[in-house]
mmCIF file of C-alpha atoms in Angstrom:
data_model
loop_
_atom_site.group_PDB
_atom_site.id
_atom_site.type_symbol
_atom_site.label_atom_id
_atom_site.label_comp_id
_atom_site.label_asym_id
_atom_site.label_seq_id
_atom_site.Cartn_x
_atom_site.Cartn_y
_atom_site.Cartn_z
ATOM 1 C CA UNK A 7 32.524 10.835 13.018
ATOM 2 C CA UNK A 8 28.764 10.948 12.579
ATOM 3 C CA UNK A 9 26.826 7.688 12.865
ATOM 4 C CA UNK A 10 24.648 6.815 9.868
ATOM 5 C CA UNK A 11 20.935 6.281 10.492
ATOM 6 C CA UNK A 12 19.556 2.755 10.334
ATOM 7 C CA UNK A 13 17.441 1.357 7.498
ATOM 8 C CA UNK A 14 14.206 1.540 9.490
ATOM 9 C CA UNK A 15 14.800 5.200 10.338
ATOM 10 C CA UNK A 16 15.375 6.015 6.661
ATOM 11 C CA UNK A 17 11.841 4.838 5.828
ATOM 12 C CA UNK A 18 10.445 7.668 7.934
ATOM 13 C CA UNK A 19 13.036 10.332 7.117
ATOM 14 C CA UNK A 20 12.038 13.426 5.205
ATOM 15 C CA UNK A 21 9.134 15.830 5.316
ATOM 16 C CA UNK A 22 7.021 15.382 8.413
ATOM 17 C CA UNK A 23 3.682 13.854 7.555
ATOM 18 C CA UNK A 24 0.361 14.550 9.221
ATOM 19 C CA UNK A 25 -2.613 12.282 9.513
ATOM 20 C CA UNK A 26 -3.065 8.551 9.447
ATOM 21 C CA UNK A 27 -1.092 6.373 6.968
ATOM 22 C CA UNK A 28 -4.211 4.796 5.432
ATOM 23 C CA UNK A 29 -2.330 2.920 2.710
ATOM 24 C CA UNK A 30 -0.041 1.263 5.250
ATOM 25 C CA UNK A 31 -3.021 0.290 7.407
ATOM 26 C CA UNK A 32 -4.879 -1.101 4.360
ATOM 27 C CA UNK A 33 -1.886 -3.226 3.344
ATOM 28 C CA UNK A 34 -1.465 -4.634 6.867
ATOM 29 C CA UNK A 35 -5.198 -5.410 7.141
ATOM 30 C CA UNK A 36 -5.148 -7.040 3.705
ATOM 31 C CA UNK A 37 -2.199 -9.245 4.622
ATOM 32 C CA UNK A 38 -3.863 -10.294 7.885
ATOM 33 C CA UNK A 39 -7.168 -11.087 6.146
ATOM 34 C CA UNK A 40 -5.401 -13.079 3.441
ATOM 35 C CA UNK A 41 -3.510 -15.000 6.116
ATOM 36 C CA UNK A 42 -6.748 -15.741 7.933
ATOM 37 C CA UNK A 43 -8.339 -17.152 4.770
ATOM 38 C CA UNK A 44 -5.556 -19.722 4.577
ATOM 39 C CA UNK A 45 -6.124 -20.637 8.244
ATOM 40 C CA UNK A 46 -9.752 -21.610 7.539
ATOM 41 C CA UNK A 47 -10.150 -25.186 6.218
ATOM 42 C CA UNK A 48 -10.794 -24.950 2.478
ATOM 43 C CA UNK A 49 -9.895 -21.257 2.401
ATOM 44 C CA UNK A 50 -6.937 -21.788 0.079
ATOM 45 C CA UNK A 51 -9.178 -23.503 -2.469
ATOM 46 C CA UNK A 52 -11.695 -20.664 -2.328
ATOM 47 C CA UNK A 53 -8.894 -18.124 -2.729
ATOM 48 C CA UNK A 54 -7.736 -19.808 -5.945
ATOM 49 C CA UNK A 55 -11.097 -19.048 -7.533
ATOM 50 C CA UNK A 56 -11.432 -15.542 -6.071
ATOM 51 C CA UNK A 57 -7.845 -14.368 -6.701
ATOM 52 C CA UNK A 58 -8.203 -13.676 -10.453
ATOM 53 C CA UNK A 59 -11.248 -11.491 -9.782
ATOM 54 C CA UNK A 60 -9.522 -9.548 -6.992
ATOM 55 C CA UNK A 61 -6.354 -9.063 -9.044
ATOM 56 C CA UNK A 62 -8.398 -7.939 -12.054
ATOM 57 C CA UNK A 63 -10.327 -5.389 -9.978
ATOM 58 C CA UNK A 64 -7.092 -4.034 -8.464
ATOM 59 C CA UNK A 65 -5.501 -3.765 -11.906
ATOM 60 C CA UNK A 66 -8.544 -1.996 -13.310
ATOM 61 C CA UNK A 67 -8.622 0.409 -10.342
ATOM 62 C CA UNK A 68 -4.919 1.202 -10.845
ATOM 63 C CA UNK A 69 -5.467 1.927 -14.540
ATOM 64 C CA UNK A 70 -8.482 4.165 -13.813
ATOM 65 C CA UNK A 71 -6.529 6.028 -11.110
ATOM 66 C CA UNK A 72 -3.594 6.549 -13.494
ATOM 67 C CA UNK A 73 -5.861 7.901 -16.228
ATOM 68 C CA UNK A 74 -7.670 10.164 -13.753
ATOM 69 C CA UNK A 75 -4.352 11.499 -12.454
ATOM 70 C CA UNK A 76 -3.213 12.148 -16.021
ATOM 71 C CA UNK A 77 -6.374 14.049 -16.977
ATOM 72 C CA UNK A 78 -6.789 16.035 -13.752
ATOM 73 C CA UNK A 79 -4.771 19.266 -13.780
ATOM 74 C CA UNK A 80 -2.227 19.869 -11.033
ATOM 75 C CA UNK A 81 -2.873 22.341 -8.254
ATOM 76 C CA UNK A 82 -0.347 25.122 -8.101
#
């Protein structure tokens, strides 16, 4: 009877990747920075006014990236 791999192992299963996982690093850094803003006195109040701008920029960047990916031909 073969033992099934754990859930954590399944995240990294598949084709071997090379290089640095920049997206994972960016998400971790973003979470840490957001957590630090709430540790600063008054940081939560500042975040309430900055959050709509940040979310709007991220949404716009996602839309532009999707359009660029749609228009750019695939490499074969």
